[in-house]
Short mmCIF file of C-alpha atoms in Angstrom, two decimals:
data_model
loop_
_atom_site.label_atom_id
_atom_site.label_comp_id
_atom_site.label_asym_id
_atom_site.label_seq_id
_atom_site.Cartn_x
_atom_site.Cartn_y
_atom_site.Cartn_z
CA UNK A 12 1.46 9.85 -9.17
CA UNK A 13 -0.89 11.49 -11.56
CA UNK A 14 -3.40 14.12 -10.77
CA UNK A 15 -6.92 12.05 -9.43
CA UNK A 16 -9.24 14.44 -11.62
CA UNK A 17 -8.12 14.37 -15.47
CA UNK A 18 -4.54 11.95 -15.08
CA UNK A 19 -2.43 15.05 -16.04
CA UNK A 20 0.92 15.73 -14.64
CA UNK A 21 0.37 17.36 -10.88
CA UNK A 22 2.91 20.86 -10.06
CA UNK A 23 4.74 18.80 -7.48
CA UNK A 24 5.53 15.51 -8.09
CA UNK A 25 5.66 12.49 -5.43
CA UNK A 26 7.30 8.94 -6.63
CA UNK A 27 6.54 5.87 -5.23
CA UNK A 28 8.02 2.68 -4.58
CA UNK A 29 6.91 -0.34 -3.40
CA UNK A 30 8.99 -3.55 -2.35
CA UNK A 31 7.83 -6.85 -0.11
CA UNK A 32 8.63 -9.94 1.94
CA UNK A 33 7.19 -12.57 3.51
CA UNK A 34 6.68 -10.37 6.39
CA UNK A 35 5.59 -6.74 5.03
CA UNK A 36 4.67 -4.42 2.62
CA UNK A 37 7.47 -1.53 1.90
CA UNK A 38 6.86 2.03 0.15
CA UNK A 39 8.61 5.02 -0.35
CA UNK A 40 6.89 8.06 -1.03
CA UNK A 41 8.89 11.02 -2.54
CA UNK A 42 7.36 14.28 -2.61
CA UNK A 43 8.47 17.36 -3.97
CA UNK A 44 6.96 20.09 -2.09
CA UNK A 45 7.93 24.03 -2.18
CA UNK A 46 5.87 24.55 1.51
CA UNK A 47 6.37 21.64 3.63
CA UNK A 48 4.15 21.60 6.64
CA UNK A 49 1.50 20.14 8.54
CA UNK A 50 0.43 20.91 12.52
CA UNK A 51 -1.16 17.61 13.34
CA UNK A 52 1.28 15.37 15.06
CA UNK A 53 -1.17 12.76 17.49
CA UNK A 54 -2.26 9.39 15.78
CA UNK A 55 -5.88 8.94 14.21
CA UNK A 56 -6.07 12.86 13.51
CA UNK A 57 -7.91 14.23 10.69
CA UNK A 58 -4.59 14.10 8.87
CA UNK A 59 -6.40 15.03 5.18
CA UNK A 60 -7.07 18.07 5.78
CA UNK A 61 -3.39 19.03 5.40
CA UNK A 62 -0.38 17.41 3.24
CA UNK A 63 -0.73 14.07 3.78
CA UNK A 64 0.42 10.38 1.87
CA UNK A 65 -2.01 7.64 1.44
CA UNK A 66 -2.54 3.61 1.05
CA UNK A 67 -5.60 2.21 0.37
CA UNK A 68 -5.38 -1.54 0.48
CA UNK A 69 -6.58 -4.48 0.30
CA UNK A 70 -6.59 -8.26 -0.67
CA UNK A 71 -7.91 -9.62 -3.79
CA UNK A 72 -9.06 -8.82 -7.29
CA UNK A 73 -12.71 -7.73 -6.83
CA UNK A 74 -13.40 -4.08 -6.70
CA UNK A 75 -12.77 -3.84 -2.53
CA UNK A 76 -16.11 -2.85 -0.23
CA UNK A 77 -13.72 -3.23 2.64
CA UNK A 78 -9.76 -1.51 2.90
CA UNK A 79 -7.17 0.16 4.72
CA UNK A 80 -6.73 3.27 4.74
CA UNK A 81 -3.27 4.02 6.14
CA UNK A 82 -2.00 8.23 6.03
CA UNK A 83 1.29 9.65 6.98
CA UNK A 84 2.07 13.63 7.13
CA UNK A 85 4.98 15.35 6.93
CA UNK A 86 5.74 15.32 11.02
CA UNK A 87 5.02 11.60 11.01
CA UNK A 88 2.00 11.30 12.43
CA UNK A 89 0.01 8.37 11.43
CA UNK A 90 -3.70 7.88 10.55
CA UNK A 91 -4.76 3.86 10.28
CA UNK A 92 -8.45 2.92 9.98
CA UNK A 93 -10.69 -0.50 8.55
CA UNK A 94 -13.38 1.62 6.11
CA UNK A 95 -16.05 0.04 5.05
CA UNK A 96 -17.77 0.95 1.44
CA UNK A 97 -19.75 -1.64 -0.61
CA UNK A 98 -21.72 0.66 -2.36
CA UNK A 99 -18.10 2.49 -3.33
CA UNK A 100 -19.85 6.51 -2.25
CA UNK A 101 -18.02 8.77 0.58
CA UNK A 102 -21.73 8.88 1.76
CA UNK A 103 -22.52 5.73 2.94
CA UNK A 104 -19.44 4.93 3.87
CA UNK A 105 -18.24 3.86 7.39
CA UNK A 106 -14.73 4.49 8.78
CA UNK A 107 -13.28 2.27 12.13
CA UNK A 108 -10.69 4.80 13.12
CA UNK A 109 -10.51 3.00 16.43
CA UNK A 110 -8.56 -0.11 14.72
CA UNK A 111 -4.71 0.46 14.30
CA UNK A 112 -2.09 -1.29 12.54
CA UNK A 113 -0.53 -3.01 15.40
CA UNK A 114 2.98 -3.47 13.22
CA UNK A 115 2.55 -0.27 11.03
CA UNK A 116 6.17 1.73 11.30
CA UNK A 117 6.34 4.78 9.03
CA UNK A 118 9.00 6.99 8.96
CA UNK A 119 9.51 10.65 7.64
CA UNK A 120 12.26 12.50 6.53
CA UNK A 121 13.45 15.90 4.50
CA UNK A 122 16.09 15.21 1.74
CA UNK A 123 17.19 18.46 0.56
CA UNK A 124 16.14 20.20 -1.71
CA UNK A 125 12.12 21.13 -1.02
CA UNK A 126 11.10 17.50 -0.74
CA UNK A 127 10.09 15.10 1.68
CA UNK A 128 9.98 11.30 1.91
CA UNK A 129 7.53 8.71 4.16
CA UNK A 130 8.54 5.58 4.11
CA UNK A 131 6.06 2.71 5.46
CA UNK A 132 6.43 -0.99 6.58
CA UNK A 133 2.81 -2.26 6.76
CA UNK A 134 2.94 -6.24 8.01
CA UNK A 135 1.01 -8.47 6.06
CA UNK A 136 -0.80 -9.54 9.50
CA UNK A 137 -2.49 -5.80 9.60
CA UNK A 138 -3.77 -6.76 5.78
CA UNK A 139 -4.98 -9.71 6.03
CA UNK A 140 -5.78 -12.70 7.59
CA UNK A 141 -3.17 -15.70 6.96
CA UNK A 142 -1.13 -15.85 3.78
CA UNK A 143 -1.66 -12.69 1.85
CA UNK A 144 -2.50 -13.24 -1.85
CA UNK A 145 -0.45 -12.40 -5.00
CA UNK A 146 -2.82 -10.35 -6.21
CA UNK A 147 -4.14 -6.90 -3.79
CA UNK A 148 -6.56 -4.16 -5.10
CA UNK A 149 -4.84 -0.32 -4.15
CA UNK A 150 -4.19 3.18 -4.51
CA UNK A 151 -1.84 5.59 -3.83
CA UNK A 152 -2.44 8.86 -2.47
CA UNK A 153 -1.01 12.60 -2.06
CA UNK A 154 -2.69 15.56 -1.05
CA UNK A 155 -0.76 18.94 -1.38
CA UNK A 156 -1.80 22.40 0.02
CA UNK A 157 0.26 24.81 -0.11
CA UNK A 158 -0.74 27.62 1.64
CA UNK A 159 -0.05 29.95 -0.68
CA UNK A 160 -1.90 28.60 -3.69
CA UNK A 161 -4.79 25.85 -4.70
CA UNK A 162 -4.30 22.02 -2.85
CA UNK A 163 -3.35 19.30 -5.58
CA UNK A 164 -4.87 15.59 -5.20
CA UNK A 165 -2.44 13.03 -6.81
CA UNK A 166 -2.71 9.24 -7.08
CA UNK A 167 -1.50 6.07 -9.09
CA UNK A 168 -4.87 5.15 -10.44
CA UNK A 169 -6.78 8.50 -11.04
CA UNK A 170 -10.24 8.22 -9.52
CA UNK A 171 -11.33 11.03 -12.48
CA UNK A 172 -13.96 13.05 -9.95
CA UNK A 173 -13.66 16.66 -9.23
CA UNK A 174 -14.25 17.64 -6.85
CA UNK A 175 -11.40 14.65 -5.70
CA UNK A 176 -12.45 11.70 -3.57
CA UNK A 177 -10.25 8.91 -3.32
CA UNK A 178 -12.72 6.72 -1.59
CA UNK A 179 -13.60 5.22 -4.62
CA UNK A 180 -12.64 1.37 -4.75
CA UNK A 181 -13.33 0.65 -8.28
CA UNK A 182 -10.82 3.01 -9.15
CA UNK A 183 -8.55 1.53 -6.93
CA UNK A 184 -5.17 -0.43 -9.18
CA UNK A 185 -4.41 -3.95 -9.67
CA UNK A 186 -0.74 -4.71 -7.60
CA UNK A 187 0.43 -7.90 -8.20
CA UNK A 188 3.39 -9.17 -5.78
CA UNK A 189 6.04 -11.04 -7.47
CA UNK A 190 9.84 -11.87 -7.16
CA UNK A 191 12.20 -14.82 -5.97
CA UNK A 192 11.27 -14.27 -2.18
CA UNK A 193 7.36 -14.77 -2.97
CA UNK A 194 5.31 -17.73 -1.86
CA UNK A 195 2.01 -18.16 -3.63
#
């Protein structure tokens, strides 16, 4: 991931992966982090204001007015929500925190040394309704604070706003699924 305000390299670095099937989406976050924590650990808490890993999803090409937004911390806990945003500002915005991800499984553990990894199995049911296209507008998120120094906002398609806000679909990437399991 790159920093979300200029694209430059952030302090601690997080690497992604991403796989799929004909059932799910798969991704690995990797994050290198000298102060692992976080205190939320309930479902649907305000999980951004800590250290936190993000997906924003969803289906098509156009620049997305509705997504998922789907957040795992460092303890696991989980923060899934439908946001609305057609006119692409944090200020008109509106965020369904009620909805979950009925399938959503997300996992977190702490490879030595100073790191920690979330990995995430989103269904394609949660995404979308019927077959799920080839082609999905995203972004991938990581916020770092360490509490002894300034927080860090890294993503895969820098957003290029200071202060950060990664509600900002247009920014969001272009993933296109492929591979020999893939049905269009």
């Amino acid at each position: 991931l790159r920093r979300a305000q200029d694209g430059a390299d952030p302090l601690q670095a997080t690497a992604v992966r991403i796989a799929h099937d004909l059932e799910a989406l798969w991704l690995r976050f990797d994050c290198d982090d000298r102060d692992i924590w976080a205190t939320h650990a309930r479902r649907d808490a305000p999980l951004w204001e800590e250290e936190v890993v993000e997906l924003f999803i969803a289906p098509g090409e156009d620049d997305p007015s509705d997504y998922v937004e789907i957040e795992v911390n460092p303890r696991g806990a989980i923060f899934d929500a439908r946001v609305s945003n057609p006119e692409g500002r944090r200020d008109s915005m509106r965020v369904d925190s009620a909805w979950n991800a009925g399938g959503l499984v997300a996992e977190v553990s702490r490879p030595p040394p100073r790191s920690w990894r979330a990995e995430i199995v989103v269904p394609w049911s949660d995404l979308c309704d019927g077959s799920p296209p080839r082609i999905w507008r995203a972004n991938l998120f990581r916020i770092e604070r360490p509490r002894d120094g300034a927080p860090e906002f890294s993503c895969w398609s820098p957003t290029f706003v200071d202060p950060p806000d990664f509600h900002k679909p247009a920014s969001f990437g272009r993933l296109v699924l492929a591979g020999s399991g893939w049905r269009p």
